[in-house]
Amino acid sequence: MLKLLRKFEKMSPEIVFEWKDRELGAEGWLVLNSLRGGAAGGGTRMRKGLSKQEVVSLAKTMEVKFTVSGPAIGGAKSGINFDPMDPRKNDVLKRWYKAVMPLLKSYYGTGGDMNVDEIADVIPITESYGLWHPQEGIVTGFFHPNEAEKVHKIGQLRLGVSKVIEDKEFTPDIRAKYTVADLITGYGVAESIKHFYALWQKDITGKRAIIQGWGNVGSAVGYYLAKSGVRIVGIMDINGVVINEAGFTLDAIEAFYTKGLQSDQTIEFNVGNDMIWDVETDIFVPCAGSRLVQIDQLEKLVKNGLELISCGANVPFTDKEIFFGKTLAYADNHVAVIPDFIANCGMARVFAFLMNGVKEITDDTIFKDTSDTIYNALARIRKVHTSDRHITKKALEIAISQLVN
């Protein structure tokens, strides 16, 4: 596995587009690792200090993700080095999308990512430049549709991604009008945890969980897990930390979801972040930024009963290697680790599902398809690998063999 992995990591990306914003000094990169299948896909992220190498690694991660979610295309990622809290963020995004528009029309599809929202940012800006949908390039490059087919596929994408969730089974507050894009990634991560316990014949009832990051993904994971009977014992976020070793009630988690972590229970981040790693937990879900989880933090969690990590964030461990460094190796050796390209593939899967021309677009069909896709990926591993250790190593072996060979 490691030999295949290193070979894949060392392959130069097929296309690297570099951009410099002359007005504000922002810089951006669009990395297309390959045009496998005639197209490539991956979201747009923005953060201060982002580097070209980070974008390269995320593009490769997306290519691996597509072996699970489909379609069989190359991985890509857009990254912009700029402070997303700057009020001129939208102007930077407008200039970025104008620069990459020819690729978006031909063979590249994008969406939201860290600090860039699919519904609020990506779709309005790209539509203003005449793009029917941010995934239009994949529809064109991979499916080669005639005009009627293209209209139908993009119509499905426009309807499904922005669909307001109406089934109370899938939303913490039906009145809030959350969309599929708001919840599907976190839902998939929660489903990966439920499927792990089912496939490896363990009982999820009463398990304890700590969640790192309380944005769109982490908060949705917390809600769906609490609804499944998992006890959320700790949540850490840059805005604060909450800990309850008995587990927060579902009502409390719903309140955190809708109102944020600010309450009389909130501990200042620098204090709470030192405390939370000593809390006893069975499940750890990193959903914050990439390359944040350190080996000493994992050692504390393992000592306190950790048995499963499900990666809501892309590349959550502090390794210089793109996929498999010593921190991830430590985790994979000591606990079950569901890798990011399986656990958080929900949004990529929704795009693939809608492009394939589904007969009926409902909350149930969309969410069930994502759940089934994640189940099938884990079941494929379970069929050839009975141990609950080295799950990520086996998952990478299965995925990379499809790309390198």
CSV table of C-alpha atoms in Angstrom, one decimal:
chain,number,residue,atom,x,y,z
A,1,MET,CA,0.0,0.0,0.0
A,2,LEU,CA,2.7,2.5,1.0
A,3,LYS,CA,4.6,2.0,-2.3
A,4,LEU,CA,1.5,2.6,-4.3
A,5,LEU,CA,0.6,5.6,-2.1
A,6,ARG,CA,4.1,7.3,-2.5
A,7,LYS,CA,3.9,6.8,-6.2
A,8,PHE,CA,0.5,8.5,-6.3
A,9,GLU,CA,1.7,11.3,-4.1
A,10,LYS,CA,4.8,12.0,-6.2
A,11,MET,CA,2.8,12.3,-9.5
A,12,SER,CA,2.9,15.9,-10.6
A,13,PRO,CA,-0.6,17.5,-11.0
A,14,GLU,CA,-1.7,17.6,-14.6
A,15,ILE,CA,-2.7,21.3,-14.4
A,16,VAL,CA,-1.8,24.1,-11.9
A,17,PHE,CA,-3.4,27.5,-12.5
A,18,GLU,CA,-1.8,30.3,-10.4
A,19,TRP,CA,-3.5,33.7,-9.9
A,20,LYS,CA,-2.5,37.0,-8.2
A,21,ASP,CA,-5.1,39.5,-7.3
A,22,ARG,CA,-3.5,42.9,-8.2
A,23,GLU,CA,-6.0,44.9,-6.1
A,24,LEU,CA,-5.7,43.3,-2.7
A,25,GLY,CA,-2.7,41.0,-3.0
A,26,ALA,CA,-4.7,37.7,-2.6
A,27,GLU,CA,-3.2,34.7,-4.3
A,28,GLY,CA,-4.9,31.6,-5.6
A,29,TRP,CA,-4.3,28.2,-7.1
A,30,LEU,CA,-6.5,25.8,-9.0
A,31,VAL,CA,-4.9,22.4,-9.0
A,32,LEU,CA,-6.3,19.7,-11.2
A,33,ASN,CA,-4.5,16.5,-10.2
A,34,SER,CA,-5.6,14.8,-13.4
A,35,LEU,CA,-8.3,15.0,-16.0
A,36,ARG,CA,-9.3,11.3,-15.4
A,37,GLY,CA,-12.5,10.7,-17.3
A,38,GLY,CA,-12.2,14.1,-19.0
A,39,ALA,CA,-13.0,16.3,-16.0
A,40,ALA,CA,-12.0,17.1,-12.4
A,41,GLY,CA,-13.8,18.3,-9.4
A,42,GLY,CA,-13.2,20.0,-6.0
A,43,GLY,CA,-14.4,22.8,-3.9
A,44,THR,CA,-13.1,26.3,-3.3
A,45,ARG,CA,-11.5,27.2,0.1
A,46,MET,CA,-10.2,30.4,1.5
A,47,ARG,CA,-8.0,31.0,4.5
A,48,LYS,CA,-5.2,33.3,5.5
A,49,GLY,CA,-1.8,31.5,5.0
A,50,LEU,CA,-3.1,28.9,2.6
A,51,SER,CA,-0.3,27.5,0.4
A,52,LYS,CA,0.0,25.9,-3.0
A,53,GLN,CA,1.2,22.7,-1.5
A,54,GLU,CA,-2.0,22.5,0.6
A,55,VAL,CA,-4.1,22.9,-2.5
A,56,VAL,CA,-2.1,20.1,-4.3
A,57,SER,CA,-2.6,17.7,-1.4
A,58,LEU,CA,-6.3,18.5,-1.3
A,59,ALA,CA,-6.7,17.9,-5.0
A,60,LYS,CA,-5.1,14.5,-4.6
A,61,THR,CA,-7.4,13.8,-1.7
A,62,MET,CA,-10.4,14.6,-3.9
A,63,GLU,CA,-9.2,12.2,-6.6
A,64,VAL,CA,-9.2,9.4,-4.0
A,65,LYS,CA,-12.6,10.6,-2.8
A,66,PHE,CA,-14.1,10.2,-6.3
A,67,THR,CA,-13.2,6.4,-6.2
A,68,VAL,CA,-15.9,6.2,-3.5
A,69,SER,CA,-18.4,8.9,-4.4
A,70,GLY,CA,-18.1,8.8,-8.2
A,71,PRO,CA,-18.1,9.9,-10.9
A,72,ALA,CA,-14.7,8.5,-12.1
A,73,ILE,CA,-13.0,11.8,-12.6
A,74,GLY,CA,-9.9,13.6,-11.5
A,75,GLY,CA,-9.4,15.4,-8.2
A,76,ALA,CA,-9.1,19.2,-8.1
A,77,LYS,CA,-9.2,22.0,-5.5
A,78,SER,CA,-9.3,25.8,-5.6
A,79,GLY,CA,-7.5,27.6,-2.8
A,80,ILE,CA,-7.2,31.3,-2.1
A,81,ASN,CA,-4.8,32.8,0.4
A,82,PHE,CA,-6.8,35.6,1.8
A,83,ASP,CA,-8.5,36.5,5.2
A,84,PRO,CA,-12.1,35.3,4.9
A,85,MET,CA,-13.1,37.7,7.6
A,86,ASP,CA,-12.1,40.7,5.4
A,87,PRO,CA,-15.2,42.5,4.2
A,88,ARG,CA,-13.7,42.5,0.7
A,89,LYS,CA,-13.9,38.7,0.6
A,90,ASN,CA,-16.7,38.7,-2.0
A,91,ASP,CA,-14.8,41.0,-4.3
A,92,VAL,CA,-11.8,38.6,-4.2
A,93,LEU,CA,-14.1,35.6,-5.0
A,94,LYS,CA,-15.6,37.5,-7.9
A,95,ARG,CA,-12.2,38.2,-9.5
A,96,TRP,CA,-11.1,34.6,-8.8
A,97,TYR,CA,-14.1,33.0,-10.5
A,98,LYS,CA,-13.8,35.4,-13.4
A,99,ALA,CA,-10.3,34.2,-13.9
A,100,VAL,CA,-11.1,30.4,-13.8
A,101,MET,CA,-14.4,30.7,-15.7
A,102,PRO,CA,-13.1,29.1,-18.9
A,103,LEU,CA,-12.2,25.9,-17.0
A,104,LEU,CA,-15.5,25.9,-15.1
A,105,LYS,CA,-17.3,25.9,-18.4
A,106,SER,CA,-15.1,23.1,-19.9
A,107,TYR,CA,-13.9,20.5,-17.5
A,108,TYR,CA,-13.7,21.7,-13.9
A,109,GLY,CA,-16.5,21.6,-11.3
A,110,THR,CA,-16.3,23.3,-7.9
A,111,GLY,CA,-18.4,24.0,-4.8
A,112,GLY,CA,-18.1,25.2,-1.3
A,113,ASP,CA,-15.3,24.4,1.1
A,114,MET,CA,-13.6,26.1,4.1
A,115,ASN,CA,-14.9,29.6,4.5
A,116,VAL,CA,-16.7,29.6,1.1
A,117,ASP,CA,-20.4,28.7,1.0
A,118,GLU,CA,-21.9,26.8,-1.9
A,119,ILE,CA,-25.3,28.6,-1.8
A,120,ALA,CA,-24.3,32.0,-0.5
A,121,ASP,CA,-21.0,32.5,-2.4
A,122,VAL,CA,-20.2,30.1,-5.2
A,123,ILE,CA,-23.6,29.8,-7.0
A,124,PRO,CA,-24.5,33.5,-7.1
A,125,ILE,CA,-21.0,34.6,-8.3
A,126,THR,CA,-20.6,31.9,-11.0
A,127,GLU,CA,-24.2,32.4,-12.2
A,128,SER,CA,-23.4,36.1,-12.7
A,129,TYR,CA,-20.7,35.1,-15.2
A,130,GLY,CA,-23.1,32.9,-17.1
A,131,LEU,CA,-22.4,29.5,-15.6
A,132,TRP,CA,-25.5,27.4,-15.2
A,133,HIS,CA,-24.1,25.6,-12.2
A,134,PRO,CA,-20.6,25.3,-10.5
A,135,GLN,CA,-20.5,21.6,-11.6
A,136,GLU,CA,-21.2,22.4,-15.3
A,137,GLY,CA,-17.6,21.6,-16.3
A,138,ILE,CA,-17.9,18.1,-15.0
A,139,VAL,CA,-21.2,17.6,-16.8
A,140,THR,CA,-19.6,18.8,-20.0
A,141,GLY,CA,-16.2,17.1,-19.7
A,142,PHE,CA,-17.3,13.7,-18.2
A,143,PHE,CA,-20.7,13.1,-19.7
A,144,HIS,CA,-20.4,14.8,-23.1
A,145,PRO,CA,-24.1,15.4,-23.1
A,146,ASN,CA,-26.2,16.8,-25.9
A,147,GLU,CA,-28.0,20.0,-25.2
A,148,ALA,CA,-31.2,18.4,-23.8
A,149,GLU,CA,-29.2,16.1,-21.6
A,150,LYS,CA,-27.0,18.9,-20.3
A,151,VAL,CA,-30.1,21.0,-19.5
A,152,HIS,CA,-31.6,18.1,-17.6
A,153,LYS,CA,-28.5,17.2,-15.6
A,154,ILE,CA,-27.8,20.8,-14.6
A,155,GLY,CA,-31.5,21.3,-13.8
A,156,GLN,CA,-31.2,18.3,-11.4
A,157,LEU,CA,-28.1,19.8,-9.8
A,158,ARG,CA,-29.7,23.2,-9.4
A,159,LEU,CA,-32.8,21.7,-7.8
A,160,GLY,CA,-31.1,19.1,-5.6
A,161,VAL,CA,-28.1,21.0,-4.0
A,162,SER,CA,-30.2,24.0,-3.0
A,163,LYS,CA,-33.2,22.0,-2.0
A,164,VAL,CA,-34.7,23.1,1.3
A,165,ILE,CA,-35.1,20.1,3.6
A,166,GLU,CA,-38.7,19.5,4.3
A,167,ASP,CA,-38.6,16.1,6.1
A,168,LYS,CA,-38.2,16.6,9.8
A,169,GLU,CA,-36.2,13.3,9.9
A,170,PHE,CA,-33.2,15.1,8.4
A,171,THR,CA,-33.2,18.6,9.9
A,172,PRO,CA,-32.8,20.0,13.5
A,173,ASP,CA,-35.3,22.7,12.7
A,174,ILE,CA,-37.7,22.5,9.8
A,175,ARG,CA,-38.6,26.2,10.2
A,176,ALA,CA,-35.0,27.2,9.6
A,177,LYS,CA,-35.1,26.0,5.9
A,178,TYR,CA,-31.7,24.3,5.9
A,179,THR,CA,-30.6,23.0,2.5
A,180,VAL,CA,-29.1,19.7,1.4
A,181,ALA,CA,-25.8,21.5,1.0
A,182,ASP,CA,-25.9,22.7,4.7
A,183,LEU,CA,-26.4,19.2,6.2
A,184,ILE,CA,-25.3,16.4,3.9
A,185,THR,CA,-21.6,16.3,4.7
A,186,GLY,CA,-22.2,16.1,8.4
A,187,TYR,CA,-24.9,13.6,7.9
A,188,GLY,CA,-22.6,11.4,6.0
A,189,VAL,CA,-19.9,11.5,8.7
A,190,ALA,CA,-22.5,10.5,11.3
A,191,GLU,CA,-23.7,7.7,9.1
A,192,SER,CA,-20.1,6.4,8.7
A,193,ILE,CA,-19.9,6.0,12.4
A,194,LYS,CA,-23.3,4.2,12.6
A,195,HIS,CA,-22.2,1.9,9.7
A,196,PHE,CA,-18.9,1.1,11.3
A,197,TYR,CA,-20.6,-0.1,14.5
A,198,ALA,CA,-23.1,-2.2,12.5
A,199,LEU,CA,-20.5,-3.7,10.2
A,200,TRP,CA,-18.0,-4.5,12.9
A,201,GLN,CA,-20.8,-5.8,15.0
A,202,LYS,CA,-20.6,-3.4,17.9
A,203,ASP,CA,-23.3,-1.5,19.7
A,204,ILE,CA,-23.4,2.2,19.2
A,205,THR,CA,-26.0,2.9,22.0
A,206,GLY,CA,-24.6,5.1,24.7
A,207,LYS,CA,-21.2,5.6,23.1
A,208,ARG,CA,-19.4,8.9,24.0
A,209,ALA,CA,-18.2,11.3,21.3
A,210,ILE,CA,-16.0,14.4,21.1
A,211,ILE,CA,-16.3,16.7,18.1
A,212,GLN,CA,-13.6,19.1,17.0
A,213,GLY,CA,-15.0,22.1,15.1
A,214,TRP,CA,-18.6,23.3,15.2
A,215,GLY,CA,-19.1,24.7,11.7
A,216,ASN,CA,-21.5,23.2,9.1
A,217,VAL,CA,-20.0,19.8,9.3
A,218,GLY,CA,-19.3,19.4,13.0
A,219,SER,CA,-22.6,20.7,14.2
A,220,ALA,CA,-24.5,18.5,11.8
A,221,VAL,CA,-22.5,15.4,13.0
A,222,GLY,CA,-23.3,16.3,16.6
A,223,TYR,CA,-27.0,16.6,15.8
A,224,TYR,CA,-27.3,13.3,13.9
A,225,LEU,CA,-25.1,11.4,16.4
A,226,ALA,CA,-27.1,12.7,19.4
A,227,LYS,CA,-30.3,11.8,17.6
A,228,SER,CA,-28.9,8.2,17.3
A,229,GLY,CA,-28.3,7.9,21.0
A,230,VAL,CA,-24.6,8.8,21.1
A,231,ARG,CA,-23.6,10.9,24.1
A,232,ILE,CA,-21.8,14.1,23.0
A,233,VAL,CA,-19.4,14.7,25.9
A,234,GLY,CA,-17.3,17.5,24.4
A,235,ILE,CA,-17.2,20.0,21.6
A,236,MET,CA,-14.3,22.2,20.8
A,237,ASP,CA,-14.3,25.2,18.5
A,238,ILE,CA,-12.3,28.4,18.2
A,239,ASN,CA,-15.3,30.2,19.7
A,240,GLY,CA,-15.2,28.1,22.9
A,241,VAL,CA,-15.3,24.6,24.4
A,242,VAL,CA,-18.2,22.8,26.1
A,243,ILE,CA,-17.7,19.6,28.2
A,244,ASN,CA,-20.3,17.4,29.9
A,245,GLU,CA,-19.0,14.0,30.8
A,246,ALA,CA,-22.5,12.6,31.2
A,247,GLY,CA,-23.4,13.7,27.7
A,248,PHE,CA,-25.4,16.7,26.5
A,249,THR,CA,-29.1,16.1,25.9
A,250,LEU,CA,-30.5,16.2,22.3
A,251,ASP,CA,-32.2,19.5,23.2
A,252,ALA,CA,-28.9,21.0,24.3
A,253,ILE,CA,-27.2,19.8,21.1
A,254,GLU,CA,-30.0,21.3,19.0
A,255,ALA,CA,-29.6,24.6,20.9
A,256,PHE,CA,-25.8,24.5,20.2
A,257,TYR,CA,-26.6,23.8,16.5
A,258,THR,CA,-29.0,26.7,16.1
A,259,LYS,CA,-27.4,29.3,18.5
A,260,GLY,CA,-23.7,28.3,18.6
A,261,LEU,CA,-21.6,27.3,21.6
A,262,GLN,CA,-22.0,30.5,23.5
A,263,SER,CA,-23.7,29.7,26.9
A,264,ASP,CA,-23.0,29.7,30.6
A,265,GLN,CA,-21.3,26.3,30.1
A,266,THR,CA,-18.8,27.6,27.5
A,267,ILE,CA,-15.1,27.5,28.4
A,268,GLU,CA,-12.6,29.9,26.8
A,269,PHE,CA,-10.8,28.0,23.9
A,270,ASN,CA,-7.3,28.1,25.2
A,271,VAL,CA,-8.4,26.6,28.6
A,272,GLY,CA,-10.9,24.2,27.2
A,273,ASN,CA,-8.6,22.9,24.5
A,274,ASP,CA,-6.2,21.7,27.1
A,275,MET,CA,-8.9,20.1,29.2
A,276,ILE,CA,-10.9,18.2,26.5
A,277,TRP,CA,-8.2,15.7,25.5
A,278,ASP,CA,-8.5,14.2,29.0
A,279,VAL,CA,-12.2,13.5,28.7
A,280,GLU,CA,-13.2,9.8,28.4
A,281,THR,CA,-14.6,9.2,24.9
A,282,ASP,CA,-15.2,6.3,22.5
A,283,ILE,CA,-15.5,8.4,19.3
A,284,PHE,CA,-13.5,11.4,18.1
A,285,VAL,CA,-14.7,13.4,15.1
A,286,PRO,CA,-12.2,16.0,13.8
A,287,CYS,CA,-14.2,18.5,11.7
A,288,ALA,CA,-12.1,21.7,12.0
A,289,GLY,CA,-9.3,22.6,9.6
A,290,SER,CA,-6.7,20.4,7.9
A,291,ARG,CA,-3.6,19.2,9.8
A,292,LEU,CA,-4.6,20.2,13.3
A,293,VAL,CA,-4.7,16.9,15.3
A,294,GLN,CA,-1.5,16.1,17.0
A,295,ILE,CA,-0.1,12.8,18.1
A,296,ASP,CA,0.1,13.7,21.8
A,297,GLN,CA,-3.6,14.6,21.7
A,298,LEU,CA,-4.4,11.2,20.2
A,299,GLU,CA,-2.3,9.5,22.9
A,300,LYS,CA,-4.5,11.1,25.6
A,301,LEU,CA,-7.7,10.0,23.8
A,302,VAL,CA,-6.5,6.5,23.4
A,303,LYS,CA,-5.5,6.3,27.0
A,304,ASN,CA,-9.0,7.4,27.9
A,305,GLY,CA,-10.9,4.7,25.9
A,306,LEU,CA,-11.0,6.0,22.3
A,307,GLU,CA,-12.0,3.3,19.8
A,308,LEU,CA,-13.1,5.2,16.6
A,309,ILE,CA,-12.1,8.3,14.7
A,310,SER,CA,-14.2,9.5,11.8
A,311,CYS,CA,-12.6,12.2,9.7
A,312,GLY,CA,-15.0,15.0,9.0
A,313,ALA,CA,-12.2,17.3,8.0
A,314,ASN,CA,-9.9,16.7,5.0
A,315,VAL,CA,-6.4,15.6,6.1
A,316,PRO,CA,-7.0,16.3,9.8
A,317,PHE,CA,-3.7,15.0,11.2
A,318,THR,CA,-0.5,17.0,11.5
A,319,ASP,CA,1.6,15.1,9.0
A,320,LYS,CA,3.7,16.5,6.2
A,321,GLU,CA,2.7,13.6,4.0
A,322,ILE,CA,-0.4,14.0,1.9
A,323,PHE,CA,-2.1,10.9,3.0
A,324,PHE,CA,-0.3,8.7,5.5
A,325,GLY,CA,2.2,10.0,8.0
A,326,LYS,CA,3.2,9.0,11.5
A,327,THR,CA,0.3,10.7,13.2
A,328,LEU,CA,-2.3,8.9,11.1
A,329,ALA,CA,-0.3,5.7,11.3
A,330,TYR,CA,-0.4,5.9,15.1
A,331,ALA,CA,-4.1,6.4,15.0
A,332,ASP,CA,-4.7,3.6,12.5
A,333,ASN,CA,-2.6,1.2,14.6
A,334,HIS,CA,-4.5,1.9,17.9
A,335,VAL,CA,-8.1,2.6,16.9
A,336,ALA,CA,-10.5,2.3,14.0
A,337,VAL,CA,-10.1,5.3,11.6
A,338,ILE,CA,-12.6,6.0,8.9
A,339,PRO,CA,-10.7,8.1,6.4
A,340,ASP,CA,-11.9,11.5,5.1
A,341,PHE,CA,-12.5,10.3,1.6
A,342,ILE,CA,-15.2,7.9,2.9
A,343,ALA,CA,-16.6,9.8,5.9
A,344,ASN,CA,-17.0,13.2,4.4
A,345,CYS,CA,-17.9,12.3,0.8
A,346,GLY,CA,-21.5,13.4,1.2
A,347,MET,CA,-21.4,16.5,-1.0
A,348,ALA,CA,-19.4,14.9,-3.7
A,349,ARG,CA,-21.8,12.0,-3.7
A,350,VAL,CA,-24.8,14.3,-4.0
A,351,PHE,CA,-23.3,15.9,-7.1
A,352,ALA,CA,-22.7,12.5,-8.7
A,353,PHE,CA,-26.2,11.3,-7.7
A,354,LEU,CA,-27.9,14.3,-9.2
A,355,MET,CA,-25.8,14.2,-12.4
A,356,ASN,CA,-26.8,10.6,-13.1
A,357,GLY,CA,-30.4,11.7,-13.8
A,358,VAL,CA,-32.4,10.4,-10.8
A,359,LYS,CA,-36.1,9.9,-11.3
A,360,GLU,CA,-37.2,11.6,-8.0
A,361,ILE,CA,-35.4,14.2,-6.0
A,362,THR,CA,-36.6,14.1,-2.4
A,363,ASP,CA,-34.9,14.5,1.0
A,364,ASP,CA,-35.1,10.7,1.5
A,365,THR,CA,-33.6,9.7,-1.8
A,366,ILE,CA,-30.7,12.1,-1.5
A,367,PHE,CA,-29.8,11.3,2.1
A,368,LYS,CA,-30.4,7.6,1.6
A,369,ASP,CA,-28.1,7.5,-1.4
A,370,THR,CA,-25.3,9.2,0.6
A,371,SER,CA,-25.7,6.7,3.4
A,372,ASP,CA,-25.7,3.7,1.1
A,373,THR,CA,-22.6,4.9,-0.7
A,374,ILE,CA,-20.7,5.2,2.6
A,375,TYR,CA,-22.0,1.9,3.8
A,376,ASN,CA,-20.9,0.2,0.6
A,377,ALA,CA,-17.4,1.6,0.9
A,378,LEU,CA,-17.0,0.4,4.4
A,379,ALA,CA,-18.6,-3.0,3.6
A,380,ARG,CA,-16.1,-3.5,0.8
A,381,ILE,CA,-13.3,-3.0,3.4
A,382,ARG,CA,-15.0,-5.2,6.0
A,383,LYS,CA,-15.3,-8.0,3.4
A,384,VAL,CA,-11.5,-8.4,3.1
A,385,HIS,CA,-10.4,-6.9,6.4
A,386,THR,CA,-12.1,-8.2,9.6
A,387,SER,CA,-9.9,-6.2,12.1
A,388,ASP,CA,-11.0,-2.8,13.4
A,389,ARG,CA,-7.4,-1.7,13.1
A,390,HIS,CA,-5.6,-0.5,9.9
A,391,ILE,CA,-9.0,0.4,8.3
A,392,THR,CA,-7.5,3.5,6.6
A,393,LYS,CA,-4.5,1.6,5.3
A,394,LYS,CA,-6.8,-1.0,3.7
A,395,ALA,CA,-9.2,1.8,2.3
A,396,LEU,CA,-6.2,3.6,0.7
A,397,GLU,CA,-4.9,0.4,-0.8
A,398,ILE,CA,-8.3,-0.2,-2.4
A,399,ALA,CA,-8.6,3.4,-3.7
A,400,ILE,CA,-5.1,4.0,-4.8
A,401,SER,CA,-4.9,0.8,-6.8
A,402,GLN,CA,-7.7,2.1,-9.0
A,403,LEU,CA,-5.7,5.3,-9.7
A,404,VAL,CA,-2.1,4.1,-10.1
A,405,ASN,CA,-2.7,0.9,-11.8
